[in-house]
PDB file of C-alpha atoms and ligand atoms in Angstrom:
ATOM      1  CA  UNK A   1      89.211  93.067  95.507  1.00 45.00           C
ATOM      2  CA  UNK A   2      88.771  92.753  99.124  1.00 44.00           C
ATOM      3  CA  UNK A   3      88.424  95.885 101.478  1.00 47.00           C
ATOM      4  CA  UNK A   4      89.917  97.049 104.776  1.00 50.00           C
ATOM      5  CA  UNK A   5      86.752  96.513 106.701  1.00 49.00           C
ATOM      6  CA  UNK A   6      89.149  96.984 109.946  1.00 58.00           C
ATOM      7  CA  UNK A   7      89.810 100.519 109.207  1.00 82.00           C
ATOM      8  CA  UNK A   8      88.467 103.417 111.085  1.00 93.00           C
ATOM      9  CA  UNK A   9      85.498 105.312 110.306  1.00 97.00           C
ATOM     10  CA  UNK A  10      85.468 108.520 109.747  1.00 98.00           C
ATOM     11  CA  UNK A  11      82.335 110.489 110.760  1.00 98.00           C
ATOM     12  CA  UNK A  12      83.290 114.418 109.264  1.00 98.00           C
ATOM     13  CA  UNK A  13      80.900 117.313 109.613  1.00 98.00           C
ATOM     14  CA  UNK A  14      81.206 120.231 107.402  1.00 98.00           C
ATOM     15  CA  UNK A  15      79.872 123.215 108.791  1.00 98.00           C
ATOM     16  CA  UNK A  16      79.968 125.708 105.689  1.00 98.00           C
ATOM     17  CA  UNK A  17      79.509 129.330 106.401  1.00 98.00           C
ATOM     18  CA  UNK A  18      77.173 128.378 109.652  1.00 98.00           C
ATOM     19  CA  UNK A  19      77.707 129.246 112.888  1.00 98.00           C
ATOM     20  CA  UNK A  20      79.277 132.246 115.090  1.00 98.00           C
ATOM     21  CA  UNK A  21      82.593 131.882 116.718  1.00 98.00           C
ATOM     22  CA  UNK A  22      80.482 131.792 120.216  1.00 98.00           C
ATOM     23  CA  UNK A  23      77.975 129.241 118.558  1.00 98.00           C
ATOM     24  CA  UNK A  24      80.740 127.191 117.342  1.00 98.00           C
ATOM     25  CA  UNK A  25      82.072 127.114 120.905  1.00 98.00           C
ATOM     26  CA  UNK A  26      79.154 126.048 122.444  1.00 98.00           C
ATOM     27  CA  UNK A  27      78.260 123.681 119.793  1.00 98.00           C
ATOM     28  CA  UNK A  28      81.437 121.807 120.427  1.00 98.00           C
ATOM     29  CA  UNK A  29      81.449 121.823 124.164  1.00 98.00           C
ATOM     30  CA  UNK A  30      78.268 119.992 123.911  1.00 98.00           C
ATOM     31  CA  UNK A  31      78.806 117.947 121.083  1.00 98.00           C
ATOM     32  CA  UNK A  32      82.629 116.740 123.565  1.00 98.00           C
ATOM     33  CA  UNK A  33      80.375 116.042 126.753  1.00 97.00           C
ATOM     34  CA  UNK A  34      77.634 114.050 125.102  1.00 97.00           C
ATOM     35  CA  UNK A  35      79.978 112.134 122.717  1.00 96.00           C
ATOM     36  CA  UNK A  36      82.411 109.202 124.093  1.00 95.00           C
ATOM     37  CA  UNK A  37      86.350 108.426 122.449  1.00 96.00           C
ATOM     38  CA  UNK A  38      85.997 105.851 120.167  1.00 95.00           C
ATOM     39  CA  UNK A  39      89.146 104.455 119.090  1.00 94.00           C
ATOM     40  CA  UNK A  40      87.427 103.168 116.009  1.00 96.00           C
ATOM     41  CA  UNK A  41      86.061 106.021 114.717  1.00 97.00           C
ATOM     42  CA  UNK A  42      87.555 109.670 113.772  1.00 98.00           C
ATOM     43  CA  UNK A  43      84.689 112.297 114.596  1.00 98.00           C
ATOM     44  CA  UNK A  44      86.078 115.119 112.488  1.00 98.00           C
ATOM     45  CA  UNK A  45      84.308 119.154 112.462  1.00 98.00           C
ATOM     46  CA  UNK A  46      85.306 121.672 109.971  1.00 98.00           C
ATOM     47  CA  UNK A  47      83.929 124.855 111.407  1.00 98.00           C
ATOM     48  CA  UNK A  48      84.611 128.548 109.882  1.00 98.00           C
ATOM     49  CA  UNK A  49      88.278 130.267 109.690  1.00 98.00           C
ATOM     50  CA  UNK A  50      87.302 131.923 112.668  1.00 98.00           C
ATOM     51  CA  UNK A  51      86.365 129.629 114.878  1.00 98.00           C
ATOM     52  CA  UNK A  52      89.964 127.122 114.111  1.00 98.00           C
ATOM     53  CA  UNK A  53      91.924 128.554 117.154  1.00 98.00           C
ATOM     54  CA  UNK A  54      89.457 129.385 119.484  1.00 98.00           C
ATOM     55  CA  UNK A  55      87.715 125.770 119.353  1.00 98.00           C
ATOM     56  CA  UNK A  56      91.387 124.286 118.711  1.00 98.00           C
ATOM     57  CA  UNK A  57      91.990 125.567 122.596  1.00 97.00           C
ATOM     58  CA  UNK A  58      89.308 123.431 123.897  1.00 97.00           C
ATOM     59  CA  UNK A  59      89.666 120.695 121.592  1.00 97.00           C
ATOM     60  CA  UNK A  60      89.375 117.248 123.302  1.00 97.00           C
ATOM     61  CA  UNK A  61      91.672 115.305 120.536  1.00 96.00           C
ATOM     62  CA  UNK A  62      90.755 111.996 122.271  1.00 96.00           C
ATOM     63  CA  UNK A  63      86.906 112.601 120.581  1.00 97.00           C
ATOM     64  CA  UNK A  64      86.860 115.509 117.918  1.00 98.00           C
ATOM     65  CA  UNK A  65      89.542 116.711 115.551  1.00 98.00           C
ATOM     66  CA  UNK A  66      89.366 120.037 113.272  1.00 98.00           C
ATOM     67  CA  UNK A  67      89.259 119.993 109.703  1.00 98.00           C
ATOM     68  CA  UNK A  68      89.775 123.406 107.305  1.00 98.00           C
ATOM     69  CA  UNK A  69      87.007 123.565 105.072  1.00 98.00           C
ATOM     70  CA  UNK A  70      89.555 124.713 102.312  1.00 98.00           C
ATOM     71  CA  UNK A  71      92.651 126.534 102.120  1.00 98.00           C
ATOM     72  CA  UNK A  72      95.060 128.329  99.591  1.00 97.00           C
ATOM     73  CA  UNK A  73      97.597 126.199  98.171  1.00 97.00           C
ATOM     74  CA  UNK A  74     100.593 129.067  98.764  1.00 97.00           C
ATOM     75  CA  UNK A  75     102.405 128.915 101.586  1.00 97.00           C
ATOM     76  CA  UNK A  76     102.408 133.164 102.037  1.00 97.00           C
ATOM     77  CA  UNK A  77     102.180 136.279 100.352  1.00 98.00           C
ATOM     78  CA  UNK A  78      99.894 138.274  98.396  1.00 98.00           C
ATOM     79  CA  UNK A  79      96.968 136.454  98.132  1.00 97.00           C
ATOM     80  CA  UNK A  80      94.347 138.513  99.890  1.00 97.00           C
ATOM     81  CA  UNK A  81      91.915 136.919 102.164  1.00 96.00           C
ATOM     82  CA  UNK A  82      93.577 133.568 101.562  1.00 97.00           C
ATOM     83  CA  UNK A  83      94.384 131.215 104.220  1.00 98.00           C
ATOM     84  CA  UNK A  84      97.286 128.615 103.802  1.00 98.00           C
ATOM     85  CA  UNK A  85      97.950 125.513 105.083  1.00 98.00           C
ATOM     86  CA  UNK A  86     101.483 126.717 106.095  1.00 98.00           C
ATOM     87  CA  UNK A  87      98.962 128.547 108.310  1.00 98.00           C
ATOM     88  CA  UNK A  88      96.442 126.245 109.402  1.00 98.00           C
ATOM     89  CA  UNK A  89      99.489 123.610 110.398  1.00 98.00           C
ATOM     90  CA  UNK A  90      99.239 122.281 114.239  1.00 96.00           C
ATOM     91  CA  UNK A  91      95.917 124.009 114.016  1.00 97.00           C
ATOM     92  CA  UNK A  92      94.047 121.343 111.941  1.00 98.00           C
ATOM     93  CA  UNK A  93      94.148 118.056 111.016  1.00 98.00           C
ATOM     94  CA  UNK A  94      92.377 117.191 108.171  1.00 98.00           C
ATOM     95  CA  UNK A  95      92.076 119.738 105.124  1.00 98.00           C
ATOM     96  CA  UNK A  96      88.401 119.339 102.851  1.00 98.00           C
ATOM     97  CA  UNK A  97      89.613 119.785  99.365  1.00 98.00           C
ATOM     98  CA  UNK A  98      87.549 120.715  96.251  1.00 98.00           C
ATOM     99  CA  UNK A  99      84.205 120.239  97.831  1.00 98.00           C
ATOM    100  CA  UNK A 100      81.813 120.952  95.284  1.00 97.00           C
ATOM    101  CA  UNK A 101      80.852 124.243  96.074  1.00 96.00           C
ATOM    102  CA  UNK A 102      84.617 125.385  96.329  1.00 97.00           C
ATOM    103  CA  UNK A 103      84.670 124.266  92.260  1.00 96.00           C
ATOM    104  CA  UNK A 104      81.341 125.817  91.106  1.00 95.00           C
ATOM    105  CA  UNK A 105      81.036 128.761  93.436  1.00 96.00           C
ATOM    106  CA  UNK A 106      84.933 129.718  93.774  1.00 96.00           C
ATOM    107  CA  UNK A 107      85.891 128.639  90.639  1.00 96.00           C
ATOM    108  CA  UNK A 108      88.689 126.266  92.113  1.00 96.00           C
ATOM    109  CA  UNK A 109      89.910 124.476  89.040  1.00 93.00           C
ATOM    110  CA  UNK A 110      91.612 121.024  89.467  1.00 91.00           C
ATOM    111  CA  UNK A 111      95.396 122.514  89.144  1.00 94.00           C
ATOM    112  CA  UNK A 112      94.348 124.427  92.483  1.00 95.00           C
ATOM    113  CA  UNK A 113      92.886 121.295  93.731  1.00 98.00           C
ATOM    114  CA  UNK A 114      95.654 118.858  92.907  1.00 97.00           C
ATOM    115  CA  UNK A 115      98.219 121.913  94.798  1.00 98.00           C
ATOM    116  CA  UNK A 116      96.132 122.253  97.499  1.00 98.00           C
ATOM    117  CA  UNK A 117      96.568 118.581  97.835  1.00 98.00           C
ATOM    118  CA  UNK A 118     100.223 118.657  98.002  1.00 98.00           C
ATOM    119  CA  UNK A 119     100.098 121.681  99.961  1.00 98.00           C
ATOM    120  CA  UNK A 120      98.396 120.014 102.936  1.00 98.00           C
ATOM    121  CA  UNK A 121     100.085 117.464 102.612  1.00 98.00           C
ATOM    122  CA  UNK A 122     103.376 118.747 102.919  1.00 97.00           C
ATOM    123  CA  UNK A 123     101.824 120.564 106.157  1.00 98.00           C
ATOM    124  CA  UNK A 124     101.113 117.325 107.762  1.00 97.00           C
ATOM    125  CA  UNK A 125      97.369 117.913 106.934  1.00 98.00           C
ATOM    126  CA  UNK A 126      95.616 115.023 105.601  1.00 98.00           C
ATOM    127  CA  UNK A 127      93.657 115.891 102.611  1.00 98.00           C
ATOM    128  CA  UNK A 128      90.311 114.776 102.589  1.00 98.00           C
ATOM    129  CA  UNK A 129      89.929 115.099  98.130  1.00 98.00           C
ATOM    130  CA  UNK A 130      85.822 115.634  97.068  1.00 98.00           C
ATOM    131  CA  UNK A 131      85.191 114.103  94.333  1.00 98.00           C
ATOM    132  CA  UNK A 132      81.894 114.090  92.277  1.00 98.00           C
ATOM    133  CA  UNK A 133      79.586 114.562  89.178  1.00 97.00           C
ATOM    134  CA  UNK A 134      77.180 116.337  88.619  1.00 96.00           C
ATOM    135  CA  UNK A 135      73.614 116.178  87.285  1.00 94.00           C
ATOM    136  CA  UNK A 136      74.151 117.091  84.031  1.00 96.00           C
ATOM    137  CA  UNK A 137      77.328 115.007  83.990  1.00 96.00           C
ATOM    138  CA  UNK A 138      74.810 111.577  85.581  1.00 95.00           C
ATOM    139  CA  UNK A 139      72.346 112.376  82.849  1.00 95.00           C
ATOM    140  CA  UNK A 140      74.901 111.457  80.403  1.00 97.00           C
ATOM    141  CA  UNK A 141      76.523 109.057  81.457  1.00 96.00           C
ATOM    142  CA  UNK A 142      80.045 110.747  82.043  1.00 97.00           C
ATOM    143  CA  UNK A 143      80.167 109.693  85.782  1.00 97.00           C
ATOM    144  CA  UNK A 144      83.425 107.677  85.223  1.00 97.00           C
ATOM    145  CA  UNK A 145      84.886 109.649  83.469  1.00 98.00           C
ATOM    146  CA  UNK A 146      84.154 112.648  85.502  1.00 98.00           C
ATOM    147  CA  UNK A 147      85.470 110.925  88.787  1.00 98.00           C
ATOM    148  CA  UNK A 148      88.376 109.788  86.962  1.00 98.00           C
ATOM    149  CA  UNK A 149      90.054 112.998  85.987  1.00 97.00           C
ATOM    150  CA  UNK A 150      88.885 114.712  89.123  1.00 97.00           C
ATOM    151  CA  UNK A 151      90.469 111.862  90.867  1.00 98.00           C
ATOM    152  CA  UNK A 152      93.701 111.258  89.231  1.00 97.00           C
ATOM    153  CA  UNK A 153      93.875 114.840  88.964  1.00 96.00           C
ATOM    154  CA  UNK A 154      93.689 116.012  92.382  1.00 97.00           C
ATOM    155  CA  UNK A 155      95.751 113.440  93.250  1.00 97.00           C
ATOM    156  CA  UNK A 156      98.738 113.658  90.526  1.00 96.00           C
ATOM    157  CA  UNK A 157     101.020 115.574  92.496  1.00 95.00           C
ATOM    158  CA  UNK A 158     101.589 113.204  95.517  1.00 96.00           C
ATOM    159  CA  UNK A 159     103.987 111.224  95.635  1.00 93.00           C
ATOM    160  CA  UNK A 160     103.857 107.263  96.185  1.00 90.00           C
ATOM    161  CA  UNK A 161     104.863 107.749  99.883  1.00 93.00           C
ATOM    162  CA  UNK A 162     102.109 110.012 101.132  1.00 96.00           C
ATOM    163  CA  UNK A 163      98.900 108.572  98.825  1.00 96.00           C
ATOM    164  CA  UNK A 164      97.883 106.585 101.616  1.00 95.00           C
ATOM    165  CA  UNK A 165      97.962 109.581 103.860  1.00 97.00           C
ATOM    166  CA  UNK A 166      95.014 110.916 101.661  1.00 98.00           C
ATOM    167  CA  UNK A 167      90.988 110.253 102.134  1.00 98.00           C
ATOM    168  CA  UNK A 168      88.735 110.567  98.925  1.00 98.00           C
ATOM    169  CA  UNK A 169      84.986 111.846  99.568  1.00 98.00           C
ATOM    170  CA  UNK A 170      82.259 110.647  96.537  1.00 98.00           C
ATOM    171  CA  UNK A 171      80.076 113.144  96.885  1.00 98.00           C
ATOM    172  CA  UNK A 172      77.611 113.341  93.946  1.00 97.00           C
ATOM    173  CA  UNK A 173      76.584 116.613  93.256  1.00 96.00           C
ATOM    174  CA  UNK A 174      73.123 116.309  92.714  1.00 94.00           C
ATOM    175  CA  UNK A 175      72.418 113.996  95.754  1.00 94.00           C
ATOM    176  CA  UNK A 176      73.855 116.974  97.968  1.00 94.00           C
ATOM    177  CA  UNK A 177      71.410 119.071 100.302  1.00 90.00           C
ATOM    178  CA  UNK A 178      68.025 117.840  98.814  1.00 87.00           C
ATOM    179  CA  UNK A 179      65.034 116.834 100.439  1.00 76.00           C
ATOM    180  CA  UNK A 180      63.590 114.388  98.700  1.00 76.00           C
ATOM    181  CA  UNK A 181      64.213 110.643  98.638  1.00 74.00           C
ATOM    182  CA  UNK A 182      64.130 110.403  94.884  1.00 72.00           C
ATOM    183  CA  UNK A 183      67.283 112.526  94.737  1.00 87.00           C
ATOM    184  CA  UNK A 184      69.284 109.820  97.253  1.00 92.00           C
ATOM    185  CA  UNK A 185      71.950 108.246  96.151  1.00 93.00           C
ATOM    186  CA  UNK A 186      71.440 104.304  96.697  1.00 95.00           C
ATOM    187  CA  UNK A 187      73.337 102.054  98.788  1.00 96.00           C
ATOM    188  CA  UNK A 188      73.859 100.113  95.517  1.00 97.00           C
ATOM    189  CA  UNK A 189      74.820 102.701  92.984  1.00 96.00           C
ATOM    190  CA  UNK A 190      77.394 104.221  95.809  1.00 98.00           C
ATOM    191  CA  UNK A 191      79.284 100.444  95.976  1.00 98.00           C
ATOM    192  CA  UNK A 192      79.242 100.449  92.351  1.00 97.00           C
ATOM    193  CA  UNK A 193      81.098 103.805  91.864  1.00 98.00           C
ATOM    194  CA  UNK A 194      83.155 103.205  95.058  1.00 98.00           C
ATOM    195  CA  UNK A 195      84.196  99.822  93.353  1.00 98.00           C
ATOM    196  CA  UNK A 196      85.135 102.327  90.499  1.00 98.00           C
ATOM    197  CA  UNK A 197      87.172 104.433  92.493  1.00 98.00           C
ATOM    198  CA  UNK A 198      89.419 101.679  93.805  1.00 98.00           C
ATOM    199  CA  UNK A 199      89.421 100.073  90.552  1.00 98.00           C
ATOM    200  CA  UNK A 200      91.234 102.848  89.194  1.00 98.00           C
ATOM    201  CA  UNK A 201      93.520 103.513  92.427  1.00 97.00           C
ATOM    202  CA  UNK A 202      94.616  99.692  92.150  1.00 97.00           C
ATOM    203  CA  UNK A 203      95.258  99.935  88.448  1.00 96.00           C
ATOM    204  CA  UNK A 204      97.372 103.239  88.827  1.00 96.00           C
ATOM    205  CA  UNK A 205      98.925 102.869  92.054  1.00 96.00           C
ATOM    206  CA  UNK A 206      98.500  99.448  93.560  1.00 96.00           C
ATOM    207  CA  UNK A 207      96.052  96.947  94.863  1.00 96.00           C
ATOM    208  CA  UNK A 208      96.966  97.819  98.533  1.00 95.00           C
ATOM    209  CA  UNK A 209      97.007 101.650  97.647  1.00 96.00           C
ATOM    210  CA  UNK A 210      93.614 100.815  96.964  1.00 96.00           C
ATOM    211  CA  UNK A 211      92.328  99.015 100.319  1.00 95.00           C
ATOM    212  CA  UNK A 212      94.277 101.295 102.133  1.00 95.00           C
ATOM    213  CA  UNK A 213      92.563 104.809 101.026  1.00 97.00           C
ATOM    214  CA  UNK A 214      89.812 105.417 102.718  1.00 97.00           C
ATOM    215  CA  UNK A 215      86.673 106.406 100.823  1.00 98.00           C
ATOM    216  CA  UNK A 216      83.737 108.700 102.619  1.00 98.00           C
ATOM    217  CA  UNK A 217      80.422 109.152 101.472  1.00 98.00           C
ATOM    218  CA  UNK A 218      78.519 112.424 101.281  1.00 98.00           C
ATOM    219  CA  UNK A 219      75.169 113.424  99.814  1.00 96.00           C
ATOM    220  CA  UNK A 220      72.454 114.538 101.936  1.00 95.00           C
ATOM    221  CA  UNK A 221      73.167 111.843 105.101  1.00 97.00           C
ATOM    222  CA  UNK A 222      70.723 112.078 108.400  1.00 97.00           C
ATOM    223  CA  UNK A 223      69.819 109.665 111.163  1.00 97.00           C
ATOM    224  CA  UNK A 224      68.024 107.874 108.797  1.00 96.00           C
ATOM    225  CA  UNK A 225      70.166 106.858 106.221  1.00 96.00           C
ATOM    226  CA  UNK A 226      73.391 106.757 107.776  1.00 98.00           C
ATOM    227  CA  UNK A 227      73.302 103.381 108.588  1.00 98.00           C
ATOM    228  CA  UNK A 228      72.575 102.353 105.566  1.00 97.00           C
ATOM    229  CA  UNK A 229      75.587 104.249 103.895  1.00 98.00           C
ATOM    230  CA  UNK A 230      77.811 103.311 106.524  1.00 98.00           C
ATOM    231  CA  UNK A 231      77.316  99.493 105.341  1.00 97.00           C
ATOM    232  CA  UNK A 232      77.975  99.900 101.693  1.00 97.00           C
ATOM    233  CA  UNK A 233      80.685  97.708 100.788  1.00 96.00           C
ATOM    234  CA  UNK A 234      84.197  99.851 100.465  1.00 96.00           C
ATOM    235  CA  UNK A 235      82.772 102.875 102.134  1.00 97.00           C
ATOM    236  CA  UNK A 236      84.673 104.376 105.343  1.00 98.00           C
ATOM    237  CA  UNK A 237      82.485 106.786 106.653  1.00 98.00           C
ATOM    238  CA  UNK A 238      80.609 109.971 105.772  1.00 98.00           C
ATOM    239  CA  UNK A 239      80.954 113.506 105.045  1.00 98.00           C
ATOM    240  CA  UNK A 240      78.077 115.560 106.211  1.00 98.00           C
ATOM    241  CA  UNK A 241      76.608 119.042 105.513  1.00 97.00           C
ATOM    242  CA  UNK A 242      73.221 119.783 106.580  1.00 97.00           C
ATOM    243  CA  UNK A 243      72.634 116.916 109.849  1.00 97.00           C
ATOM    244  CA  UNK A 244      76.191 118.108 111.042  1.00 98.00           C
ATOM    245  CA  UNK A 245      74.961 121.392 112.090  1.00 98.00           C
ATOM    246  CA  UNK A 246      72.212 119.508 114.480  1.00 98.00           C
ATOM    247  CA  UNK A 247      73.961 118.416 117.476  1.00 97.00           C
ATOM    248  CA  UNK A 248      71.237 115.761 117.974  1.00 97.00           C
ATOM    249  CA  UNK A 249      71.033 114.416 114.631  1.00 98.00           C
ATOM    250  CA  UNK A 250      75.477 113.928 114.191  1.00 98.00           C
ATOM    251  CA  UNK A 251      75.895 112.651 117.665  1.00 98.00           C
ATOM    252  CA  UNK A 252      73.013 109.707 116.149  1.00 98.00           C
ATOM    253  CA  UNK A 253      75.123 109.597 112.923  1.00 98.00           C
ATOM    254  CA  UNK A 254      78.062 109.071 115.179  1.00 98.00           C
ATOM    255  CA  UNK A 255      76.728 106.248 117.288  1.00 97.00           C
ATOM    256  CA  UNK A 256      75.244 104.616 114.319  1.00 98.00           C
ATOM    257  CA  UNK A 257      78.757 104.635 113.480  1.00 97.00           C
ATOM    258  CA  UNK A 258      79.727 102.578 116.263  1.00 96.00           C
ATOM    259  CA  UNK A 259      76.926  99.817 116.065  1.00 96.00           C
ATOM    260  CA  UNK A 260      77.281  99.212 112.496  1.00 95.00           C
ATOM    261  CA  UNK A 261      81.118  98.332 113.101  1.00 92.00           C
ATOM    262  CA  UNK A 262      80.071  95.767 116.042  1.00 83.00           C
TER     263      UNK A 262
HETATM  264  C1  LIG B   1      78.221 118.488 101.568  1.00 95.59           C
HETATM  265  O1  LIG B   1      77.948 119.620 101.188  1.00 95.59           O
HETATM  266  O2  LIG B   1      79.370 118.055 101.566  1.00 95.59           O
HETATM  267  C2  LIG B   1      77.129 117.639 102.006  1.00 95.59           C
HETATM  268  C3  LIG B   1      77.302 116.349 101.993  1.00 95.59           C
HETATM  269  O3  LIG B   1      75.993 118.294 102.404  1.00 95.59           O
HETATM  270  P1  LIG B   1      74.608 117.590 102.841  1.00 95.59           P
HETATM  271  O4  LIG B   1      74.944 116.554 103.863  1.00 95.59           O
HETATM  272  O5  LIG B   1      73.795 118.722 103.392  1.00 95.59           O
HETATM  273  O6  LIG B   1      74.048 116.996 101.595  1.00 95.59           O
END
């Protein structure tokens, strides 16, 4: 199968629960005057609820776009605390969906996932779907089958028009936040799994389903190593945690982005 090695990269940074709405602010004034508009790559922040509207006002769309770092699949009602997409239309772009933490911590099962899916979708929000196993589940060899359910399950409510509006994210559980290089995921285990991936999106949708989706990467990704996850055959781009909350460290990631694509 041959890839889309045109396509854009996508460099997202996922803030989690960091940052004040004033620190988010600054952040992203400096992070717009030290970064340049790339037309090849989509530089993507998903800061906290609070901080959508205030950094959405000065947003410059030619270099950054928002992302929702999850959302409630209802449109309204009474579901207190929750946040919808219905809501977070026109405010966001790009919706993170069934990040890791979301299933372990909040208990987001994949019927939630697969309707939060549809949900932003049907709010002109492009899902970005996490996918991923986890320790336990690499131990024993049930990584395919793992990524397949979670896969074909978050994505078996949208419909054959909009699944190339959708971007998956392999992000193995266990190679998430650590700090040491044992617990990397390699260049060459990521191809094989990403091979995986599009395997199974060519066999259930199409081949050019499959070329077309783009796939991220995410599992503890720095200055360091971005380049070399960048270059892995199939990926897109990457979806960081930690080095996203270090101006320094994403504006590298980002312009590693750039010189691996020329
Ligand atoms: C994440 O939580 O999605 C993530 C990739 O975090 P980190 O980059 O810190 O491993």
């Amino acid at each position: 199968m041959c890839y889309n090695y045109r396509m854009k990269s996508y460099i997202v940074g996922n803030w989690k629960m960091n940052f004040s709405v004033g620190e988010s602010s600054v952040y992203l004034h400096k992070l717009q005057q030290k970064t340049r508009a790339y037309r090849s790559i989509e530089v993507v922040v998903a800061p906290s609820f609070t901080a959508l509207q205030p950094l959405s006002l000065q947003l410059d769309r030619k270099k950054i776009r928002l992302a929702a770092q999850a959302g409630n699949p209802h449109d309204f009602g009474a579901y207190t605390g929750g946040v919808s997409y219905t809501q977070l239309r026109g405010l966001v772009d790009y919706g993170i969906i069934g990040h890791s933490e979301r299933r372990q911590l909040f208990h987001e099962s994949d019927k939630d996932i697969r309707a939060s899916v549809a949900a932003a979708l049907r709010n002109q929000i492009t899902p970005i779907l996490c996918i991923g196993e986890t320790e336990t589940e690499h131990t024993f060899g049930e990584t395919e089958d793992v990524l397949r359910d979670q896969l074909l399950g978050g994505l078996s409510e949208v419909s054959t028009e909009d699944i190339t509006k959708v971007i998956i994210a392999y992000e193995p559980v266990w190679a998430i936040s650590t700090t040491t290089d044992s617990r990397l995921a390699s260049p060459d285990e990521i191809a094989r799994t990403v091979k995986f991936l599009r395997h199974i999106l060519s066999d259930t949708y199409s081949a050019s389903v499959a070329e077309e989706i783009p796939i991220l990467y995410g599992g503890s990704v720095n200055p360091s190593n971005a380049g070399a996850y960048l270059t892995v055959p199939g990926i897109n781009g990457l979806l960081i945690g930690g080095a996203s909350l270090i101006g320094d460290q994403f504006i590298d990631i980002i312009e590693t982005a750039k010189k691996v694509q020329s």
